[in-house]
Short mmCIF file of C-alpha atoms in Angstrom, two decimals:
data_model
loop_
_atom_site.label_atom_id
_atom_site.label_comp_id
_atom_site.label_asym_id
_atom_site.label_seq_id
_atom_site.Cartn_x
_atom_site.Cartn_y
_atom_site.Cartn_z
CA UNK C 93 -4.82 -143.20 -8.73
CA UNK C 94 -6.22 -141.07 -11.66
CA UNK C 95 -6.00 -141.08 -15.75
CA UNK C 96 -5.65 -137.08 -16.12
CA UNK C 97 -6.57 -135.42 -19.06
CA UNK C 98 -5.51 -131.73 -19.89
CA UNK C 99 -7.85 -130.57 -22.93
CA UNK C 100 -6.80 -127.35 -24.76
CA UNK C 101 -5.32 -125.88 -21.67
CA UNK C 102 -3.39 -122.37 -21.83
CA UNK C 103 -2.36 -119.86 -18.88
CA UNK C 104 -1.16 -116.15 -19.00
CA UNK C 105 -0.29 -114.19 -15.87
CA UNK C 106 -1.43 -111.26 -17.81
CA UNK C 107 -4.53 -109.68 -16.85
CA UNK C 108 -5.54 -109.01 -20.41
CA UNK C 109 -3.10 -111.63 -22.75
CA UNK C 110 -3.12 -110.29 -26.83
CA UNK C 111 -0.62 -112.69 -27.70
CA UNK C 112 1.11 -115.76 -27.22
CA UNK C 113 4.05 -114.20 -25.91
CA UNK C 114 1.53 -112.79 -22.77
CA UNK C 115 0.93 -116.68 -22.18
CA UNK C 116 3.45 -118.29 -19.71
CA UNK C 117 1.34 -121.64 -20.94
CA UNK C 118 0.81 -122.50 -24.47
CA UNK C 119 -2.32 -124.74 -25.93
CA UNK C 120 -1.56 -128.04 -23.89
CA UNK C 121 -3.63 -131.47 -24.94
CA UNK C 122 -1.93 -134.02 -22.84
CA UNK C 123 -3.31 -137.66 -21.30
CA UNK C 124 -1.50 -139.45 -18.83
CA UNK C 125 -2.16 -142.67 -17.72
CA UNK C 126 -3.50 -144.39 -14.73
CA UNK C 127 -0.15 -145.20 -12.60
CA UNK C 128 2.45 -143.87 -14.60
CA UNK C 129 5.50 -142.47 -14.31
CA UNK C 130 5.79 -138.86 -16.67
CA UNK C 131 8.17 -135.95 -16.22
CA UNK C 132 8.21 -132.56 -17.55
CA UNK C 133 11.39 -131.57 -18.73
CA UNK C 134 12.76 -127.97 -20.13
CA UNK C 135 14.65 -124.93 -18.74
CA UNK C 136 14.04 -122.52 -16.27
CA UNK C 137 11.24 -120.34 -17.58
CA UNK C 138 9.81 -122.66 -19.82
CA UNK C 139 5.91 -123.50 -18.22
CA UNK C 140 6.37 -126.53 -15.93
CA UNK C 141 5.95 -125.42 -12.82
CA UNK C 142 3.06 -123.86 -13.89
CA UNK C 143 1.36 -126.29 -15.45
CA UNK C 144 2.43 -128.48 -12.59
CA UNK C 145 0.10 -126.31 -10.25
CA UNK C 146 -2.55 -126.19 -12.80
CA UNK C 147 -3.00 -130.04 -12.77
CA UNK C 148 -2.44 -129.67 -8.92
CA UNK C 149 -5.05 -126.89 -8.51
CA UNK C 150 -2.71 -124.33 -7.01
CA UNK C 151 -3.58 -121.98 -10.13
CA UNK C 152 -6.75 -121.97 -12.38
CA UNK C 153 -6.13 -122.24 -15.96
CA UNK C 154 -7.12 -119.01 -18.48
CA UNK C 155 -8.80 -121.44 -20.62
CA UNK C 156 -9.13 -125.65 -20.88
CA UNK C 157 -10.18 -128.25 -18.52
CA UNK C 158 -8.16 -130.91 -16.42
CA UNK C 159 -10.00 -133.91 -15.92
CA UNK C 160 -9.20 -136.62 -13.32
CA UNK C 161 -10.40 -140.06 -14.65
CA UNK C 162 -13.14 -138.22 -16.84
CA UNK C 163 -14.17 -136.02 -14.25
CA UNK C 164 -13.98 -132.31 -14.86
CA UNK C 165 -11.59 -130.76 -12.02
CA UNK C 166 -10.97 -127.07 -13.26
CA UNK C 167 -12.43 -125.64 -10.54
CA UNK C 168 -11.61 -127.77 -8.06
CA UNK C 169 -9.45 -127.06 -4.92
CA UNK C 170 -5.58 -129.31 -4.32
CA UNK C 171 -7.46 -130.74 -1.60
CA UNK C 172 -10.60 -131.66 -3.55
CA UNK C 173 -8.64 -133.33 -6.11
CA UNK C 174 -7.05 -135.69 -3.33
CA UNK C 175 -3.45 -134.97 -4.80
CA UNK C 176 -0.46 -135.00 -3.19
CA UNK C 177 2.96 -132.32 -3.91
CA UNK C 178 6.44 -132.65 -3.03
CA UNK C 179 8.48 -129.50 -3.37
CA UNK C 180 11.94 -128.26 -3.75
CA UNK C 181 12.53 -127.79 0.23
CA UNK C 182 11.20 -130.37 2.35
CA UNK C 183 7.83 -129.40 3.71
CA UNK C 184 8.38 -131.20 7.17
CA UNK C 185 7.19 -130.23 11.19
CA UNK C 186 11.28 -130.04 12.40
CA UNK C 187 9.35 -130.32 16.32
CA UNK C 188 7.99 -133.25 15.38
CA UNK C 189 9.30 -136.76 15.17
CA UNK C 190 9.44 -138.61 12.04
CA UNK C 191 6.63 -141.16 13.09
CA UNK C 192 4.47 -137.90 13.54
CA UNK C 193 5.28 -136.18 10.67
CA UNK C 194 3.62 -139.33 8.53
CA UNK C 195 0.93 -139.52 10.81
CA UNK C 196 0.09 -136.25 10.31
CA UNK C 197 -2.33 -136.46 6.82
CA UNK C 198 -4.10 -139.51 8.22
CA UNK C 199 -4.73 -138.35 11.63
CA UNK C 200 -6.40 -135.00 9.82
CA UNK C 201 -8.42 -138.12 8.32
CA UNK C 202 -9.40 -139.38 11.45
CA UNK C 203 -8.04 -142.62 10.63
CA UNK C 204 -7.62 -144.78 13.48
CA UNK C 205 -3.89 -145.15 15.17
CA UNK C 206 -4.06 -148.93 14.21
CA UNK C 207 -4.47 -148.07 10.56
CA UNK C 208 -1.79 -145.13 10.68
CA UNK C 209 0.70 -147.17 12.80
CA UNK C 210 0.27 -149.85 10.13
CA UNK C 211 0.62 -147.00 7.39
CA UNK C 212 3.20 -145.44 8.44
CA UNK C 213 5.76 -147.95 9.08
CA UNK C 214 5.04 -149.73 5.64
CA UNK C 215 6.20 -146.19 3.99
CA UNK C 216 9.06 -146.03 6.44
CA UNK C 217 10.29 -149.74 5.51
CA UNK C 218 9.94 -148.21 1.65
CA UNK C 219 11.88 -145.53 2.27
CA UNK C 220 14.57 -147.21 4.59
CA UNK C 221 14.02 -144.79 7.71
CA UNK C 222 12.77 -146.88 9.83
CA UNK C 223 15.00 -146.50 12.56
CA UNK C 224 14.42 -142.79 12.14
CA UNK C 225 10.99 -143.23 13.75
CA UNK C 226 11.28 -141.98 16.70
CA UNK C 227 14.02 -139.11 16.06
CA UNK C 228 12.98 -135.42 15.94
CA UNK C 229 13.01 -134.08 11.84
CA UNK C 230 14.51 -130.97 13.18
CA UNK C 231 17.80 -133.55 13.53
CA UNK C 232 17.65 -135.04 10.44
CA UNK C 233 20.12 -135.02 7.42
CA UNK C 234 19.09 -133.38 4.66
CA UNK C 235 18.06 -136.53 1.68
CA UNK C 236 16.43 -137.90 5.25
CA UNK C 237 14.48 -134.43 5.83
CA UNK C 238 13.51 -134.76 1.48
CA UNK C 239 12.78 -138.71 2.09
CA UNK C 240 10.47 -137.75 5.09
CA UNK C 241 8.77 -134.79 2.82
CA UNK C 242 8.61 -137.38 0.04
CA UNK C 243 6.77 -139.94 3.11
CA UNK C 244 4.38 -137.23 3.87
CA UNK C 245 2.72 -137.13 0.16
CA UNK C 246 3.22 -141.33 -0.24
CA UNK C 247 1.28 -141.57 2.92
CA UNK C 248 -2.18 -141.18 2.06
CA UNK C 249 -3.69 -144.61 0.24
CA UNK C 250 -6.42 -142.71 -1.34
CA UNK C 251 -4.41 -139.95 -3.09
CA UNK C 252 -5.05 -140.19 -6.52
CA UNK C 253 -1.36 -138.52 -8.18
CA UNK C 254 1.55 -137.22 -6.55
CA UNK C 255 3.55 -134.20 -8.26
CA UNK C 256 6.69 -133.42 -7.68
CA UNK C 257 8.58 -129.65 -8.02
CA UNK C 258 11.97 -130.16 -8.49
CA UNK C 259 12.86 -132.41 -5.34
CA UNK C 260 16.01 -133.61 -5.68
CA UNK C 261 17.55 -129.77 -6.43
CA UNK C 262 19.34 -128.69 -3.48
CA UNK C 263 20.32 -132.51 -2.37
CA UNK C 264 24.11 -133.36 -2.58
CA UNK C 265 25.30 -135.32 -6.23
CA UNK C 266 25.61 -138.63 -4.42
CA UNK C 267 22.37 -138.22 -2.47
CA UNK C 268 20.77 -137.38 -5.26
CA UNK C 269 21.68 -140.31 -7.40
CA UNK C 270 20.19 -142.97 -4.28
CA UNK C 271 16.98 -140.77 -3.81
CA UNK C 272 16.38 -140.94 -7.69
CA UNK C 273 16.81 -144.42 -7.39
CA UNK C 274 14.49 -144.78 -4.50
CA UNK C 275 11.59 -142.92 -5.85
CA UNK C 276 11.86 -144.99 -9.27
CA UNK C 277 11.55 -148.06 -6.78
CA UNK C 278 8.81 -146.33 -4.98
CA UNK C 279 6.97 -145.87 -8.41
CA UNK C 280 6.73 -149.49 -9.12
CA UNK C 281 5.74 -150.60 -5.42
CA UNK C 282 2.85 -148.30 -5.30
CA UNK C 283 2.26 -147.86 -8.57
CA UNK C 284 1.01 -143.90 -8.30
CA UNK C 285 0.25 -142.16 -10.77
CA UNK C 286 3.38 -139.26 -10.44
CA UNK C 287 4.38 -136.34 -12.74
CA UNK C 288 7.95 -135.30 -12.13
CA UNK C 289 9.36 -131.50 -13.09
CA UNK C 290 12.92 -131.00 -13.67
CA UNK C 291 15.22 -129.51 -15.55
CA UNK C 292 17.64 -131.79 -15.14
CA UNK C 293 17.64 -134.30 -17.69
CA UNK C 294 19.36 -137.15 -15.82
CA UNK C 295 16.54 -137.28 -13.48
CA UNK C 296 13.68 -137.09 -15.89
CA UNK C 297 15.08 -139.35 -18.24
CA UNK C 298 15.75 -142.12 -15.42
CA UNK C 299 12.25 -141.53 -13.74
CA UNK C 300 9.79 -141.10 -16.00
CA UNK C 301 8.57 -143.68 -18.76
CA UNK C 302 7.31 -140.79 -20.87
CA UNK C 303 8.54 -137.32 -21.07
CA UNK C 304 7.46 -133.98 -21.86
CA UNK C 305 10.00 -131.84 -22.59
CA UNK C 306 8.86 -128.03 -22.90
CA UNK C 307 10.50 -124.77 -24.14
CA UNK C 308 9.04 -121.05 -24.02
CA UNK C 309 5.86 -122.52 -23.06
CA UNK C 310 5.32 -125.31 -25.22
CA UNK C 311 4.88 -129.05 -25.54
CA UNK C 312 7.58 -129.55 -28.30
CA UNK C 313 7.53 -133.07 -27.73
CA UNK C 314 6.45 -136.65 -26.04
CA UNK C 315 7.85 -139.65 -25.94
CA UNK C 316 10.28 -142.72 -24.20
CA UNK C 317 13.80 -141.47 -23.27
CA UNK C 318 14.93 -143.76 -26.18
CA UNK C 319 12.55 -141.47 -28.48
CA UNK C 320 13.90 -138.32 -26.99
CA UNK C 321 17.40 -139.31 -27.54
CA UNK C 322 17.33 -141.72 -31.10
CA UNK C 323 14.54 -139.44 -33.10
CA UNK C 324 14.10 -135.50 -31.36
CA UNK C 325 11.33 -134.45 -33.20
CA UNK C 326 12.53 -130.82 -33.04
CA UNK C 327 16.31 -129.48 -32.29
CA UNK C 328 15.40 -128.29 -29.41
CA UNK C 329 15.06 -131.78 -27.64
CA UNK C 330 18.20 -132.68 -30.06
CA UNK C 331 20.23 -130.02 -28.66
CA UNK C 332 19.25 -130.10 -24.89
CA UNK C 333 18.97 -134.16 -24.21
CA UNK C 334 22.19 -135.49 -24.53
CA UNK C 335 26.15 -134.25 -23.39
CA UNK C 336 26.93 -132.83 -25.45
CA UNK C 337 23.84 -132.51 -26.78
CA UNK C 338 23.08 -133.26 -31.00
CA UNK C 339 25.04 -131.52 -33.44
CA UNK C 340 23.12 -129.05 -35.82
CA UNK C 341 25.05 -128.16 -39.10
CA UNK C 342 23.54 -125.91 -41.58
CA UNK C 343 22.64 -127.16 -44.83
CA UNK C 344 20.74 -126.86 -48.21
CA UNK C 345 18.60 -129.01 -49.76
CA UNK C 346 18.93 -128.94 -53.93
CA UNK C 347 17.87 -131.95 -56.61
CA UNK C 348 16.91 -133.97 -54.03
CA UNK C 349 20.09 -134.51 -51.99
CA UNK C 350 21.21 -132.68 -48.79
CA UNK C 351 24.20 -130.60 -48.64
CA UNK C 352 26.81 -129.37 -46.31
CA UNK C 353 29.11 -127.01 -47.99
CA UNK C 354 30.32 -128.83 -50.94
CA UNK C 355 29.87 -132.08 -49.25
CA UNK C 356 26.92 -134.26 -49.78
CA UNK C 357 25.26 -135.84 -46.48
CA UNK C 358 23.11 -138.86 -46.50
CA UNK C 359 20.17 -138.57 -44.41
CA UNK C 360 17.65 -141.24 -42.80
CA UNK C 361 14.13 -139.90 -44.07
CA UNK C 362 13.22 -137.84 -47.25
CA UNK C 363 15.11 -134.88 -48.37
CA UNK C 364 12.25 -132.80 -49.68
CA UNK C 365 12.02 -129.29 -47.72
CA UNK C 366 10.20 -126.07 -48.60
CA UNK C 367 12.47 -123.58 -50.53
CA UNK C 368 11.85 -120.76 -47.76
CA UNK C 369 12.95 -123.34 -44.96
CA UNK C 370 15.63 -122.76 -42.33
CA UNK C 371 17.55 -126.51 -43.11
CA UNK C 372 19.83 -128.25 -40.74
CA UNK C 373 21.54 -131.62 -40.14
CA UNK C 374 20.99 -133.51 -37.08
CA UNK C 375 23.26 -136.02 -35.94
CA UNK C 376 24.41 -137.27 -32.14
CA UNK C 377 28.01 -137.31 -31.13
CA UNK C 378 27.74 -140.89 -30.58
CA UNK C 379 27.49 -141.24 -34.29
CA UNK C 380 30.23 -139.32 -35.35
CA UNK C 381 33.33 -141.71 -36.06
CA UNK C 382 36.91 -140.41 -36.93
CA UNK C 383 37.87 -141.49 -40.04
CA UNK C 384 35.55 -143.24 -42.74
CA UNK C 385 33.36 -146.20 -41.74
CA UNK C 386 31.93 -147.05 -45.59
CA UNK C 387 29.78 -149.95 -43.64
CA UNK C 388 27.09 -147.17 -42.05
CA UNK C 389 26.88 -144.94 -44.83
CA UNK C 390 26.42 -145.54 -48.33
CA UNK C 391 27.92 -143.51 -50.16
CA UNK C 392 29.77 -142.31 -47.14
CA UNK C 393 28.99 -138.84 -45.51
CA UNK C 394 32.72 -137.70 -45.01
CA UNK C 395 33.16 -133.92 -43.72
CA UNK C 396 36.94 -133.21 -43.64
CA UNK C 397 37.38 -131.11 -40.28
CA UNK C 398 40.26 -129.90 -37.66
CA UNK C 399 40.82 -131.38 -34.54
CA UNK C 400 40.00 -128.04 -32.37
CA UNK C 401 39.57 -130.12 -28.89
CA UNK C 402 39.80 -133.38 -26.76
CA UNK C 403 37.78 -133.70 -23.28
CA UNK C 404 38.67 -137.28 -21.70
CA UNK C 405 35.72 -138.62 -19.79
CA UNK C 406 36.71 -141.71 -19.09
CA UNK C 407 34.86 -144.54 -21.13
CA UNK C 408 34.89 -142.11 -24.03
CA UNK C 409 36.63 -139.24 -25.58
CA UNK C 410 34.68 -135.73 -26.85
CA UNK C 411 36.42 -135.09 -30.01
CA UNK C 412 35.70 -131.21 -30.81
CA UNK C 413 36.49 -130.54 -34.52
CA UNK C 414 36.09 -127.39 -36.91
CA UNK C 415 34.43 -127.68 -40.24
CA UNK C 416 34.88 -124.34 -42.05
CA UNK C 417 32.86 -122.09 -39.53
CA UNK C 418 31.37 -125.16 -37.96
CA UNK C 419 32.36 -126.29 -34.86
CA UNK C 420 31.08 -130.55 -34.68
CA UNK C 421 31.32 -133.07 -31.48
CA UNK C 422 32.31 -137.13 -31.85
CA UNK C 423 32.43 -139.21 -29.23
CA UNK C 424 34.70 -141.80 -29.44
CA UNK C 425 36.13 -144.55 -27.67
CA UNK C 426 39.35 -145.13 -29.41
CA UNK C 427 42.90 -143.45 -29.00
CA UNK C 428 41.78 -139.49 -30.54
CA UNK C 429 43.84 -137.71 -33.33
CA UNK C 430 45.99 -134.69 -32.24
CA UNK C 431 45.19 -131.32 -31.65
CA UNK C 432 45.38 -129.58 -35.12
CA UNK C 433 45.17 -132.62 -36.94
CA UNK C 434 43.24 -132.91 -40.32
CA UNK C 435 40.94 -135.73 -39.99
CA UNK C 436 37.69 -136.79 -41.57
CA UNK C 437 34.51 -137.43 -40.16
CA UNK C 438 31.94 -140.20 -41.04
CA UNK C 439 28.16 -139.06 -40.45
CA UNK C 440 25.99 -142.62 -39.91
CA UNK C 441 23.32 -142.28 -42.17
CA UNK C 442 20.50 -143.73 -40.10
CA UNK C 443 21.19 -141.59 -37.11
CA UNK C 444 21.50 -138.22 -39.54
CA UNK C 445 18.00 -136.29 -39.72
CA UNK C 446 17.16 -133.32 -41.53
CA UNK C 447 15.42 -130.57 -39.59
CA UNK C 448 13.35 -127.61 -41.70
CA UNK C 449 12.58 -124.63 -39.33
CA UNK C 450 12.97 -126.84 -36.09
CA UNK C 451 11.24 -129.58 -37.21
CA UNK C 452 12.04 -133.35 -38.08
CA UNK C 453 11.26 -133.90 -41.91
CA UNK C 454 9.61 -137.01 -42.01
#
């Protein structure tokens, strides 16, 4: 297991980068604990994989160091850094048999068979495939064939992280839902050090117990899922963690008071903004209640809207309403208004945040 530390760290595919749109990988100053569980979270495009192969040694940075418990790695090979990867498709022998397929890193060890028989069946009993021993992988199903590529990087005692690409990507909904469970487990029985890419929120925010969530090559921010969701330090994690995702309503800030329209909003925080600042209100869907609630907000935040449209999920109710040119998202629990119908929506003041060019004001 390893602390790593990534110290000014930056990558461009470009042979002769001018800008920061030639880098792929923005400045990057991360540390991640011994044994923990992180993710890095974003869209397609946005640096993870690469950075991903970075720490894993698969591609050498254009500038910064990555240190493995305070040991400078940069130019270190994947195998010299004793890591182990788990990709997208399972990286399996089919002609092999399950038991072999485990085997296979320690035996390129030279371990003896008593210590990989003993091995091998203890990650087997972890992963529940036990009785898959002896079957060829070629036969497998595929969350088996990803459990048995997932086996193959647990196997080795001595690895010191384990990174995984996107795993759980082409594995059927249901599948996906026990092998997510099953490598949280996994997590806290071994207690690996294990950095998780996705884009998927779901999976990052169940895994991980801090994540990085990245856009257009940057670290926009770090935390807990319950800091990612509560307190997005930038709209961007606002608007992409969460379904739906956080409202953003434009606004101006004048004499100390934050405005939508005509309509004053209370806000959690200051509301003191540069003049030349792009201002918005941030507020979850969760905290959006239909009809005036004087209890959470005081004075009330009341935008009059029209009910535009109603998605049932269930437990709760997305409640799509038009404010002017605005379009805003409650969720609710309760029997919903009509379609068309003029309602007015409370804003809870300690879940509404003012943002100035991106960026919580705090």
């Amino acid at each position: 297991m390893a602390k790593i530390t990534l110290e000014n760290l930056s990558h461009s595919y470009h042979p002769t980068p001018s800008s920061a749109s030639d880098y792929a990988l923005n400045r990057v100053d991360l540390v991640w604990q011994d044994g923990g569980a992180y993710a890095l979270l974003g869209p397609s495009g946005c640096g993870k994989t690469t950075l991903l192969n970075i720490i894993s040694g698969l591609i050498r940075p254009s500038q910064g160091r990555i240190l493995f418990d305070d040991e400078d790695v940069t130019e270190r090979t994947p195998s010299e850094r004793n890591i182990a990867q788990v990709f997208q498709f399972p990286v399996i022998y089919d002609v092999m048999t399950v038991f072999d397929n485990l085997a296979f890193p320690l035996r390129n060890r030279k371990q003896s068979a008593q210590a990989i028989d003993r091995r091998v069946r203890h990650i087997a009993e972890i992963l529940e495939i036990t009785d898959l021993l002896d079957e060829k992988a070629a036969g497998l199903s595929s969350d088996n064939k990803q459990k048995l590529s997932l086996g193959r990087g647990l196997v080795r005692e001595d690895v010191r992280a384990v990174m995984f690409d996107e795993p759980l990507t082409v594995i059927d909904p249901l599948l996906k839902w026990k092998l997510r469970s099953k490598l949280k487990q996994l997590h806290q029985h071994l207690k690996l050090t294990m950095i998780y890419v996705t884009h998927d929120q779901t999976e990052a925010l169940t895994f991980a117990d801090q994540v990085v969530v990245m856009n257009q090559g940057q670290v926009v921010q770090i935390g807990t899922p319950v800091d990612l969701f509560e307190r997005p330090a930038h709209t961007f994690v606002g608007h992409f963690i969460g379904s739906p995702g956080m409202n953003l309503l434009p606004c101006v800030v004048r004499a100390g008071g934050v405005f939508f329209g005509d309509h004053p909003i209370a806000v959690e925080g200051p509301a003191r903004t540069p003049s030349s600042a792009d201002t918005v209100i941030g507020i979850r869907p969760e905290f959006i209640s239909i009809g005036i609630d004087e209890a959470q907000t005081t004075p009330p935040s009341i935008i009059p809207a029209t009910v535009t449209s109603i998605n049932d999920q269930g437990r709760y109710k997305i409640v799509r309403c038009r404010a002017g040119n605005v379009l805003i998202s409650a969720m609710i629990k309760t029997a919903p208004p009509a379609l068309g119908e003029q309602v007015r929506l409370g804003l809870r003041r300690d879940q509404t945040r003012l943002y100035a060019d991106g960026a919580l004001v705090s």
